[in-house]
Amino acid sequence: MDQKFKKPATKRPVELMAPAGGFDSMMAAIQGGADSIYFGVEQLNMRARASMNFTLDDLEEVARICNENGVRSYLTLNTIIYEHDLSIMRRVVDRVKESGITAIIASDQAVIAYAFRVGVEVHISTQVNITNAETVRFYSTFADVMVLSRELSMVQMKTICDTIKNENITGPSGELVEVEVFAHGALCMAVSGKCYLSLHTQNSSANRGACVQNCRRKYKVIDIEDGHELEIDNEYIMSPEDLCTIDFLDQLLDTGVRVLKIEGRGKGPEYVKTVAQCYREAIDSYFDGTYTKEKGEQWKERMTEVYNRGFWGGYYLGQEMGKWTDQHGSKAKTRKVFLGNGRRYFKNIQVAEFQLETQKVKVGDKLLITGPTTGVVETVVEELHVNDEGKKEMAVKGDTFSIKLDTQIRPSDKLYKLVDAETVEA
Amino acid sequence: MSKITITHQRNKCIGCNYCVEFAPDRWVMSKRDGKATLVGGVNKKGFYTTKVSPIELDENVKAAEACPVKIIKVKEF
């Protein structure tokens, strides 16, 4: 079937796009209310170093799950493409077409041109760094959806959105080009992927999806000539805080952007579900007229529970200076501690059984279950049955225990305890 | 005379081309899947291994050091 002019189903006025680093995150995105997911395969995506990437053979399964759930699927093929990549790139695009994946997200002209030629829908990725309507017009030959540069202010975004409408800039489908922006997640000091820092230090090119994130470390600035060290009050001089737009989402949507993208293919399923849920609720409240600044702050607070480096509004609010994080890694208020794996689920009595491989579980503990089919489930232990010894207050390492749970779990599921980030001993 | 063994965990290759740059007689980029291929490598559970002469040591050590995902091991024995 020729995809070139096919409009995917389930269009909402604003599309929420969530990251999927694996099947568990994909299910988490769906549970969180995302309209679409984006993911990478093999080595030609910006998370090539990730231990978990989908493979070409997963495409049919991804497409099937997404179609069943009315969610669109986008494959990222957005690294720079060397000569020796051209053949695999074509194979990936061909498989996208065969498998029913909705579109590819690309930046290299070789990919954009080939996908267009064979009739696969293309979205222009953030690596192209679009900052004006003329560039939108240029790429509109090939693509219906384009991500804008993260350094634009909302005033600039609105100008571009208005120009698209006023000058009727349409994509291959004949519809107006849809503008996509990042709404939430990590920002880096460079244009995503357009960075040579880890290439210089470790031969590891971000442009090939192999960023080693050395910008996230502490640095001192020393004048080599006289040894003078600059006095700076924050040593994380290259690591910005995460973008968060939920507390001014009404302004962002007023610009006319059509797709909101959540960053985080390298993050856990609980992050994906929580962030997607918050933005889903925020978008819906914008359209039913109940969005308020106070609600925005509440959603923001909810998102501090999962991975974050602190939040700021990026350059969208027109700030001249970036906000740098003041610590390494996440500022999440909770962290997850691995406990063990799922064993069985007794549907008729709604009981889940787990094998506790480490730590302890007590009544009152908050548990997190993640898995490729299960997605993300959170529960609080109200009653604990340990081994064959009946009801107990606590299970210890090596025990098999069961709890009441109204969601099916599976042997492929991982079990975690959610603890306060400050807790040393779980 | 010492022997050199080169091992490559191919499935983790991200196709950066450095090994080919440093040791072009021992590495080629596959047009099939865009990953590096160890010339003469024998596959055992995803690890491709070959024995080479000491003449090739230096350039393959450089290739191993340059590999961004550290999947090339060069051993001398």
Short mmCIF file of C-alpha atoms in Angstrom, two decimals:
data_model
loop_
_atom_site.label_atom_id
_atom_site.label_comp_id
_atom_site.label_asym_id
_atom_site.label_seq_id
_atom_site.Cartn_x
_atom_site.Cartn_y
_atom_site.Cartn_z
CA MET A 1 0.00 0.00 0.00
CA ASP A 2 1.39 3.41 -0.95
CA GLN A 3 1.77 5.46 2.22
CA LYS A 4 2.69 8.74 0.60
CA PHE A 5 -0.68 10.42 0.92
CA LYS A 6 -2.15 8.27 3.66
CA LYS A 7 -3.35 10.18 6.70
CA PRO A 8 -2.97 8.12 9.86
CA ALA A 9 -6.04 7.52 11.98
CA THR A 10 -6.81 9.00 15.41
CA LYS A 11 -5.96 12.64 14.90
CA ARG A 12 -6.49 14.90 17.88
CA PRO A 13 -6.22 18.70 17.78
CA VAL A 14 -2.86 18.37 19.53
CA GLU A 15 -0.79 15.21 19.39
CA LEU A 16 1.19 14.02 22.39
CA MET A 17 4.27 12.06 21.37
CA ALA A 18 6.11 9.94 23.94
CA PRO A 19 9.45 8.12 23.80
CA ALA A 20 9.79 4.35 23.71
CA GLY A 21 13.19 2.89 24.49
CA GLY A 22 11.72 -0.62 24.67
CA PHE A 23 8.43 -2.51 24.81
CA ASP A 24 7.90 -1.65 28.49
CA SER A 25 8.23 2.08 27.79
CA MET A 26 6.02 1.74 24.74
CA MET A 27 3.27 0.21 26.88
CA ALA A 28 3.88 2.93 29.49
CA ALA A 29 3.42 5.61 26.81
CA ILE A 30 0.16 4.01 25.70
CA GLN A 31 -1.06 3.74 29.31
CA GLY A 32 -0.05 7.36 29.86
CA GLY A 33 -2.35 8.51 27.07
CA ALA A 34 0.17 9.31 24.33
CA ASP A 35 -1.19 9.68 20.80
CA SER A 36 2.06 8.52 19.25
CA ILE A 37 5.38 6.96 20.18
CA TYR A 38 8.82 7.32 18.69
CA PHE A 39 11.56 4.71 18.87
CA GLY A 40 14.85 3.65 17.29
CA VAL A 41 16.20 0.49 15.73
CA GLU A 42 19.71 -0.85 15.33
CA GLN A 43 22.53 1.71 15.19
CA LEU A 44 21.06 4.48 13.04
CA ASN A 45 19.31 6.43 15.77
CA MET A 46 20.30 8.93 18.41
CA ARG A 47 20.35 6.28 21.13
CA ALA A 48 22.69 3.89 19.34
CA ARG A 49 24.67 3.31 22.54
CA ALA A 50 21.60 2.29 24.50
CA SER A 51 21.60 -1.25 25.77
CA MET A 52 17.98 -1.56 24.72
CA ASN A 53 17.04 -0.76 21.16
CA PHE A 54 14.33 -2.29 19.06
CA THR A 55 15.46 -4.44 16.16
CA LEU A 56 14.18 -4.52 12.61
CA ASP A 57 12.38 -7.74 13.45
CA ASP A 58 10.37 -5.92 16.13
CA LEU A 59 8.74 -3.53 13.65
CA GLU A 60 5.66 -5.64 12.90
CA GLU A 61 5.03 -6.16 16.61
CA VAL A 62 5.46 -2.45 17.38
CA ALA A 63 3.08 -1.55 14.53
CA ARG A 64 0.55 -4.15 15.67
CA ILE A 65 0.52 -2.97 19.30
CA CYS A 66 0.30 0.69 18.25
CA ASN A 67 -2.48 0.04 15.74
CA GLU A 68 -4.46 -1.96 18.29
CA ASN A 69 -4.22 0.96 20.70
CA GLY A 70 -4.92 3.70 18.14
CA VAL A 71 -1.43 5.10 18.61
CA ARG A 72 0.84 6.17 15.77
CA SER A 73 4.41 4.92 15.57
CA TYR A 74 7.44 6.84 14.38
CA LEU A 75 10.85 5.31 13.76
CA THR A 76 13.82 7.62 14.33
CA LEU A 77 16.41 7.36 11.58
CA ASN A 78 18.08 10.61 12.46
CA THR A 79 21.82 10.09 12.73
CA ILE A 80 24.26 11.35 10.15
CA ILE A 81 24.50 8.75 7.40
CA TYR A 82 27.87 7.59 6.10
CA GLU A 83 28.31 6.05 2.68
CA HIS A 84 28.38 2.55 4.16
CA ASP A 85 25.05 3.20 5.91
CA LEU A 86 23.07 3.88 2.75
CA SER A 87 22.17 0.26 2.16
CA ILE A 88 20.97 -0.46 5.71
CA MET A 89 19.17 2.88 5.74
CA ARG A 90 17.21 1.86 2.65
CA ARG A 91 16.48 -1.53 4.19
CA VAL A 92 15.14 0.10 7.36
CA VAL A 93 12.91 2.46 5.37
CA ASP A 94 11.64 -0.43 3.24
CA ARG A 95 10.83 -2.43 6.38
CA VAL A 96 8.99 0.58 7.82
CA LYS A 97 6.81 0.59 4.72
CA GLU A 98 6.18 -3.17 4.86
CA SER A 99 5.45 -3.33 8.58
CA GLY A 100 2.91 -0.53 8.87
CA ILE A 101 4.94 1.84 11.03
CA THR A 102 3.37 5.28 10.53
CA ALA A 103 6.41 7.38 9.64
CA ILE A 104 10.13 7.91 10.03
CA ILE A 105 11.79 10.87 11.73
CA ALA A 106 14.85 11.94 9.75
CA SER A 107 17.40 14.69 9.34
CA ASP A 108 19.84 13.45 6.70
CA GLN A 109 18.74 14.41 3.20
CA ALA A 110 19.60 10.94 1.91
CA VAL A 111 17.04 9.45 4.28
CA ILE A 112 14.43 12.13 3.64
CA ALA A 113 14.77 11.77 -0.13
CA TYR A 114 14.70 7.97 -0.14
CA ALA A 115 11.70 7.72 2.19
CA PHE A 116 9.81 10.25 0.10
CA ARG A 117 10.70 8.39 -3.08
CA VAL A 118 9.33 5.07 -1.83
CA GLY A 119 6.26 6.64 -0.25
CA VAL A 120 7.08 6.47 3.45
CA GLU A 121 5.84 9.42 5.51
CA VAL A 122 8.73 11.56 6.79
CA HIS A 123 8.92 13.90 9.76
CA ILE A 124 11.80 16.36 9.96
CA SER A 125 13.75 15.85 13.16
CA THR A 126 15.22 18.30 15.63
CA GLN A 127 18.72 17.82 14.18
CA VAL A 128 17.69 19.93 11.16
CA ASN A 129 17.19 22.83 13.61
CA ILE A 130 14.38 24.64 11.79
CA THR A 131 14.09 28.28 12.85
CA ASN A 132 12.02 29.99 10.12
CA ALA A 133 9.04 29.51 7.82
CA GLU A 134 11.15 29.45 4.65
CA THR A 135 12.93 26.33 5.88
CA VAL A 136 9.51 24.87 6.65
CA ARG A 137 8.51 25.69 3.07
CA PHE A 138 11.67 24.03 1.74
CA TYR A 139 11.05 20.78 3.63
CA SER A 140 7.30 20.84 2.93
CA THR A 141 8.09 19.13 -0.37
CA PHE A 142 8.94 16.05 1.66
CA ALA A 143 7.26 16.26 5.06
CA ASP A 144 3.96 17.08 6.73
CA VAL A 145 5.43 17.35 10.24
CA MET A 146 8.55 19.24 11.36
CA VAL A 147 10.19 19.80 14.72
CA LEU A 148 11.26 23.35 15.42
CA SER A 149 14.58 24.28 16.95
CA ARG A 150 14.62 24.31 20.75
CA GLU A 151 16.19 27.76 20.84
CA LEU A 152 13.11 29.55 19.53
CA SER A 153 10.90 31.63 21.77
CA MET A 154 7.14 31.15 21.72
CA VAL A 155 6.80 34.45 19.87
CA GLN A 156 9.01 33.06 17.09
CA MET A 157 7.08 29.77 17.09
CA LYS A 158 3.81 31.62 16.66
CA THR A 159 5.21 33.63 13.74
CA ILE A 160 6.16 30.40 11.97
CA CYS A 161 2.79 28.74 12.72
CA ASP A 162 0.92 31.85 11.51
CA THR A 163 2.99 32.00 8.31
CA ILE A 164 2.25 28.34 7.57
CA LYS A 165 -1.46 29.13 7.86
CA ASN A 166 -1.44 32.51 6.10
CA GLU A 167 0.73 31.36 3.20
CA ASN A 168 -0.87 27.92 3.00
CA ILE A 169 2.37 25.95 3.34
CA THR A 170 1.27 22.37 2.80
CA GLY A 171 3.08 19.06 2.94
CA PRO A 172 2.85 16.06 0.59
CA SER A 173 -0.58 15.17 1.99
CA GLY A 174 -1.98 18.52 0.86
CA GLU A 175 -2.66 19.48 4.50
CA LEU A 176 -0.98 22.40 6.27
CA VAL A 177 2.43 21.50 7.66
CA GLU A 178 2.18 20.56 11.33
CA VAL A 179 4.66 22.12 13.72
CA GLU A 180 6.12 19.89 16.41
CA VAL A 181 8.03 21.11 19.47
CA PHE A 182 9.68 19.48 22.43
CA ALA A 183 7.50 19.98 25.48
CA HIS A 184 9.46 18.16 28.13
CA GLY A 185 12.74 16.45 28.90
CA ALA A 186 16.48 16.77 28.65
CA LEU A 187 18.07 19.71 26.94
CA CYS A 188 21.71 19.71 26.01
CA MET A 189 24.17 22.52 25.50
CA ALA A 190 24.30 21.72 21.77
CA VAL A 191 21.61 21.15 19.21
CA SER A 192 20.63 17.56 20.01
CA GLY A 193 23.21 15.33 18.46
CA LYS A 194 24.94 18.19 16.67
CA CYS A 195 27.84 18.09 19.07
CA TYR A 196 31.46 17.04 18.88
CA LEU A 197 32.24 16.98 22.60
CA SER A 198 32.24 13.23 23.14
CA LEU A 199 33.79 12.72 19.70
CA HIS A 200 36.72 14.89 20.77
CA THR A 201 37.18 13.17 24.12
CA GLN A 202 36.21 9.56 23.42
CA ASN A 203 35.87 9.11 19.66
CA SER A 204 32.19 8.72 20.34
CA SER A 205 30.09 10.82 18.00
CA ALA A 206 26.79 12.20 19.25
CA ASN A 207 25.90 12.60 15.60
CA ARG A 208 25.92 8.80 15.40
CA GLY A 209 23.82 8.42 18.51
CA ALA A 210 26.88 7.67 20.63
CA CYS A 211 26.92 10.68 22.95
CA VAL A 212 28.64 9.78 26.23
CA GLN A 213 27.08 12.77 28.00
CA ASN A 214 30.36 14.22 29.25
CA CYS A 215 28.67 17.61 29.25
CA ARG A 216 26.71 16.34 32.28
CA ARG A 217 29.83 16.27 34.49
CA LYS A 218 31.45 18.87 36.71
CA TYR A 219 34.12 21.06 35.13
CA LYS A 220 36.61 23.65 36.26
CA VAL A 221 37.64 26.50 34.03
CA ILE A 222 41.37 27.14 34.31
CA ASP A 223 43.45 29.60 32.34
CA ILE A 224 46.26 27.41 31.03
CA GLU A 225 48.68 30.35 30.69
CA ASP A 226 48.60 31.59 34.27
CA GLY A 227 46.79 28.75 36.03
CA HIS A 228 44.02 31.07 37.17
CA GLU A 229 40.80 29.22 37.95
CA LEU A 230 37.59 31.06 37.20
CA GLU A 231 35.32 31.45 40.17
CA ILE A 232 32.02 29.95 39.14
CA ASP A 233 29.28 29.10 41.58
CA ASN A 234 28.22 25.97 39.74
CA GLU A 235 30.60 23.40 38.31
CA TYR A 236 27.97 21.86 35.98
CA ILE A 237 28.77 24.48 33.40
CA MET A 238 27.54 22.52 30.40
CA SER A 239 24.52 20.67 31.77
CA PRO A 240 21.22 22.50 31.50
CA GLU A 241 18.18 21.61 33.55
CA ASP A 242 15.33 19.76 31.84
CA LEU A 243 12.78 21.51 29.70
CA CYS A 244 9.33 21.63 31.28
CA THR A 245 6.45 23.51 29.67
CA ILE A 246 3.49 22.20 31.65
CA ASP A 247 3.12 25.36 33.73
CA PHE A 248 2.80 27.51 30.60
CA LEU A 249 1.29 24.91 28.28
CA ASP A 250 -1.64 27.18 27.44
CA GLN A 251 0.77 29.76 26.00
CA LEU A 252 2.68 27.06 24.13
CA LEU A 253 -0.49 25.66 22.55
CA ASP A 254 -1.73 29.17 21.75
CA THR A 255 1.21 29.50 19.33
CA GLY A 256 -0.43 26.96 17.02
CA VAL A 257 1.99 24.06 17.49
CA ARG A 258 0.33 20.74 16.72
CA VAL A 259 2.60 18.09 18.19
CA LEU A 260 4.15 18.04 21.66
CA LYS A 261 7.12 15.76 22.04
CA ILE A 262 8.44 14.30 25.28
CA GLU A 263 12.17 13.54 25.35
CA GLY A 264 13.46 10.40 27.06
CA ARG A 265 14.12 7.23 25.06
CA GLY A 266 16.88 6.43 27.52
CA LYS A 267 14.64 6.77 30.57
CA GLY A 268 12.55 4.22 32.43
CA PRO A 269 8.92 3.31 31.78
CA GLU A 270 7.75 4.96 35.02
CA TYR A 271 9.15 8.28 33.72
CA VAL A 272 7.38 7.82 30.39
CA LYS A 273 4.04 6.99 31.98
CA THR A 274 4.10 9.76 34.59
CA VAL A 275 5.19 12.50 32.18
CA ALA A 276 2.80 11.35 29.43
CA GLN A 277 -0.07 11.24 31.93
CA CYS A 278 0.62 14.76 33.17
CA TYR A 279 0.83 16.23 29.66
CA ARG A 280 -2.23 14.24 28.53
CA GLU A 281 -4.26 15.75 31.39
CA ALA A 282 -2.82 19.21 30.73
CA ILE A 283 -3.62 19.11 26.99
CA ASP A 284 -7.14 17.84 27.66
CA SER A 285 -7.74 20.55 30.26
CA TYR A 286 -6.53 23.20 27.79
CA PHE A 287 -9.19 22.07 25.33
CA ASP A 288 -12.01 21.76 27.85
CA GLY A 289 -11.20 25.19 29.29
CA THR A 290 -10.12 24.05 32.75
CA TYR A 291 -6.36 24.62 32.46
CA THR A 292 -4.95 26.86 35.17
CA LYS A 293 -1.47 27.90 36.23
CA GLU A 294 -2.09 26.23 39.61
CA LYS A 295 -2.87 22.93 37.92
CA GLY A 296 0.30 23.36 35.90
CA GLU A 297 2.30 23.65 39.10
CA GLN A 298 0.62 20.50 40.47
CA TRP A 299 1.54 18.48 37.36
CA LYS A 300 5.07 19.83 37.58
CA GLU A 301 5.28 18.67 41.20
CA ARG A 302 4.03 15.21 40.16
CA MET A 303 6.82 14.99 37.60
CA THR A 304 9.48 15.62 40.23
CA GLU A 305 8.80 12.04 41.38
CA VAL A 306 10.51 10.67 38.26
CA TYR A 307 13.87 11.33 36.60
CA ASN A 308 14.65 15.02 36.23
CA ARG A 309 17.61 17.38 36.46
CA GLY A 310 15.43 20.20 37.70
CA PHE A 311 13.06 22.10 35.43
CA TRP A 312 13.13 25.30 33.43
CA GLY A 313 11.23 26.71 30.49
CA GLY A 314 14.09 26.38 28.03
CA TYR A 315 14.41 29.28 25.62
CA TYR A 316 10.66 29.26 24.96
CA LEU A 317 10.03 32.07 27.43
CA GLY A 318 12.73 34.17 25.83
CA GLN A 319 15.34 33.83 28.57
CA GLU A 320 18.73 34.96 27.44
CA MET A 321 20.72 32.64 29.67
CA GLY A 322 20.42 28.91 30.15
CA LYS A 323 19.69 27.45 33.58
CA TRP A 324 22.33 24.94 34.56
CA THR A 325 21.72 22.00 36.81
CA ASP A 326 23.51 21.99 40.16
CA GLN A 327 23.97 18.26 40.63
CA HIS A 328 24.87 15.13 38.70
CA GLY A 329 22.05 12.89 37.53
CA SER A 330 18.47 13.00 38.63
CA LYS A 331 16.71 15.21 41.16
CA ALA A 332 13.75 12.83 41.29
CA LYS A 333 12.14 12.73 44.74
CA THR A 334 11.75 8.97 44.58
CA ARG A 335 14.00 6.25 43.29
CA LYS A 336 13.30 2.64 42.47
CA VAL A 337 15.05 -0.26 44.14
CA PHE A 338 15.05 -3.60 42.32
CA LEU A 339 13.40 -6.41 44.28
CA GLY A 340 12.83 -9.32 41.94
CA ASN A 341 10.66 -10.69 39.16
CA GLY A 342 7.07 -11.61 38.51
CA ARG A 343 6.10 -15.28 38.75
CA ARG A 344 2.41 -15.89 38.25
CA TYR A 345 -0.94 -14.17 38.19
CA PHE A 346 -4.11 -15.78 39.46
CA LYS A 347 -6.82 -14.07 37.42
CA ASN A 348 -9.84 -15.50 39.26
CA ILE A 349 -8.72 -14.16 42.66
CA GLN A 350 -6.65 -11.20 41.31
CA VAL A 351 -3.45 -12.16 43.10
CA ALA A 352 0.07 -11.56 41.80
CA GLU A 353 3.00 -13.68 42.90
CA PHE A 354 6.61 -12.47 42.91
CA GLN A 355 10.02 -13.90 43.64
CA LEU A 356 11.97 -11.62 45.99
CA GLU A 357 15.61 -11.75 44.90
CA THR A 358 16.95 -8.97 47.11
CA GLN A 359 15.88 -6.51 49.85
CA LYS A 360 12.65 -6.80 51.88
CA VAL A 361 9.00 -6.05 51.27
CA LYS A 362 6.70 -4.85 54.05
CA VAL A 363 3.03 -4.02 54.30
CA GLY A 364 2.69 -0.35 53.31
CA ASP A 365 5.55 -0.42 50.78
CA LYS A 366 4.92 1.24 47.43
CA LEU A 367 5.73 -1.18 44.60
CA LEU A 368 6.41 -0.57 40.92
CA ILE A 369 6.02 -3.33 38.34
CA THR A 370 7.29 -2.84 34.79
CA GLY A 371 7.31 -5.16 31.82
CA PRO A 372 7.13 -5.35 28.03
CA THR A 373 3.43 -6.25 28.03
CA THR A 374 2.46 -5.00 31.49
CA GLY A 375 3.89 -1.51 30.97
CA VAL A 376 3.87 0.25 34.35
CA VAL A 377 1.80 -0.67 37.40
CA GLU A 378 2.08 0.98 40.82
CA THR A 379 0.51 -0.38 43.97
CA VAL A 380 0.76 -0.21 47.75
CA VAL A 381 1.10 -3.47 49.67
CA GLU A 382 -1.98 -3.88 51.84
CA GLU A 383 -1.64 -7.57 52.57
CA LEU A 384 1.31 -9.90 52.11
CA HIS A 385 1.27 -13.69 51.79
CA VAL A 386 4.73 -15.21 52.07
CA ASN A 387 5.74 -18.65 50.74
CA ASP A 388 3.09 -21.09 51.95
CA GLU A 389 3.04 -19.60 55.43
CA GLY A 390 0.03 -17.36 55.04
CA LYS A 391 -0.29 -13.72 55.92
CA LYS A 392 2.86 -11.93 57.14
CA GLU A 393 4.07 -8.39 57.75
CA MET A 394 7.28 -8.81 55.79
CA ALA A 395 8.94 -10.90 53.06
CA VAL A 396 12.72 -11.26 52.85
CA LYS A 397 15.25 -12.15 50.16
CA GLY A 398 14.55 -15.58 48.70
CA ASP A 399 10.85 -15.56 49.61
CA THR A 400 8.00 -16.01 47.20
CA PHE A 401 5.22 -13.60 48.10
CA SER A 402 1.85 -12.64 46.73
CA ILE A 403 -0.30 -9.51 46.91
CA LYS A 404 -3.74 -8.45 45.73
CA LEU A 405 -3.46 -6.75 42.33
CA ASP A 406 -6.17 -6.00 39.80
CA THR A 407 -3.70 -5.89 36.90
CA GLN A 408 -2.20 -9.01 35.33
CA ILE A 409 1.54 -9.45 35.78
CA ARG A 410 3.91 -11.76 33.93
CA PRO A 411 7.22 -13.63 34.45
CA SER A 412 8.92 -11.04 32.18
CA ASP A 413 8.03 -8.28 34.67
CA LYS A 414 10.49 -6.60 37.00
CA LEU A 415 9.49 -5.60 40.51
CA TYR A 416 10.81 -2.50 42.28
CA LYS A 417 10.16 -0.72 45.55
CA LEU A 418 9.67 3.05 45.32
CA VAL A 419 11.57 4.80 48.09
CA ASP A 420 12.32 8.39 49.00
CA ALA A 421 15.37 9.55 47.06
CA GLU A 422 17.12 10.40 50.34
CA THR A 423 16.68 6.86 51.71
CA VAL A 424 20.03 5.14 52.02
CA GLU A 425 18.82 1.69 53.01
CA ALA A 426 15.74 0.56 51.13
CA MET B 1 56.78 -15.90 17.65
CA SER B 2 53.83 -14.39 19.51
CA LYS B 3 50.31 -14.64 18.19
CA ILE B 4 47.70 -11.91 18.11
CA THR B 5 44.00 -12.57 18.60
CA ILE B 6 41.40 -10.00 17.63
CA THR B 7 37.83 -10.32 18.90
CA HIS B 8 34.85 -8.25 17.79
CA GLN B 9 31.42 -8.19 19.46
CA ARG B 10 29.75 -7.31 16.19
CA ASN B 11 26.12 -6.81 17.20
CA LYS B 12 27.08 -3.81 19.33
CA CYS B 13 28.89 -2.03 16.48
CA ILE B 14 27.48 1.42 15.68
CA GLY B 15 29.22 1.67 12.31
CA CYS B 16 31.53 4.59 13.08
CA ASN B 17 34.23 3.37 10.66
CA TYR B 18 37.23 4.02 12.97
CA CYS B 19 38.55 0.45 12.85
CA VAL B 20 38.61 0.64 9.06
CA GLU B 21 40.47 3.95 9.25
CA PHE B 22 43.19 2.51 11.49
CA ALA B 23 43.45 -1.06 10.20
CA PRO B 24 42.05 -1.10 6.66
CA ASP B 25 43.48 -4.52 5.85
CA ARG B 26 41.69 -6.18 8.75
CA TRP B 27 38.35 -4.35 8.85
CA VAL B 28 35.70 -3.54 6.25
CA MET B 29 32.33 -1.85 6.54
CA SER B 30 29.46 -4.11 5.58
CA LYS B 31 27.09 -2.68 3.00
CA ARG B 32 24.53 -5.21 4.21
CA ASP B 33 24.02 -3.83 7.71
CA GLY B 34 26.40 -0.85 8.05
CA LYS B 35 28.50 -2.54 10.74
CA ALA B 36 32.24 -3.28 10.73
CA THR B 37 33.33 -6.77 9.70
CA LEU B 38 36.51 -8.39 11.00
CA VAL B 39 38.23 -9.91 7.96
CA GLY B 40 38.77 -13.61 8.63
CA GLY B 41 36.66 -13.50 11.77
CA VAL B 42 34.92 -16.67 12.87
CA ASN B 43 31.60 -16.21 14.65
CA LYS B 44 31.04 -17.86 18.00
CA LYS B 45 27.90 -16.65 19.77
CA GLY B 46 28.18 -13.15 18.36
CA PHE B 47 31.93 -12.79 19.03
CA TYR B 48 34.02 -12.81 15.84
CA THR B 49 37.61 -13.90 16.38
CA THR B 50 40.67 -14.25 14.19
CA LYS B 51 44.39 -14.83 14.73
CA VAL B 52 46.77 -12.47 12.96
CA SER B 53 50.51 -11.93 12.73
CA PRO B 54 52.30 -9.47 15.06
CA ILE B 55 52.75 -7.12 12.11
CA GLU B 56 49.09 -6.16 12.53
CA LEU B 57 49.28 -5.53 16.27
CA ASP B 58 49.84 -1.77 16.38
CA GLU B 59 47.15 -0.74 13.95
CA ASN B 60 44.55 -3.04 15.53
CA VAL B 61 45.40 -1.79 19.03
CA LYS B 62 44.73 1.71 17.67
CA ALA B 63 41.44 0.47 16.21
CA ALA B 64 40.46 -1.04 19.56
CA GLU B 65 41.36 2.15 21.42
CA ALA B 66 39.42 4.28 18.95
CA CYS B 67 36.28 2.12 19.07
CA PRO B 68 33.62 4.26 20.82
CA VAL B 69 31.68 1.27 22.09
CA LYS B 70 34.79 -0.74 23.14
CA ILE B 71 33.84 -3.96 21.41
CA ILE B 72 37.26 -4.76 19.90
CA LYS B 73 39.74 -6.73 22.01
CA VAL B 74 43.33 -7.36 20.89
CA LYS B 75 45.32 -9.94 22.82
CA GLU B 76 48.96 -10.91 22.40
CA PHE B 77 50.18 -14.28 23.65
#
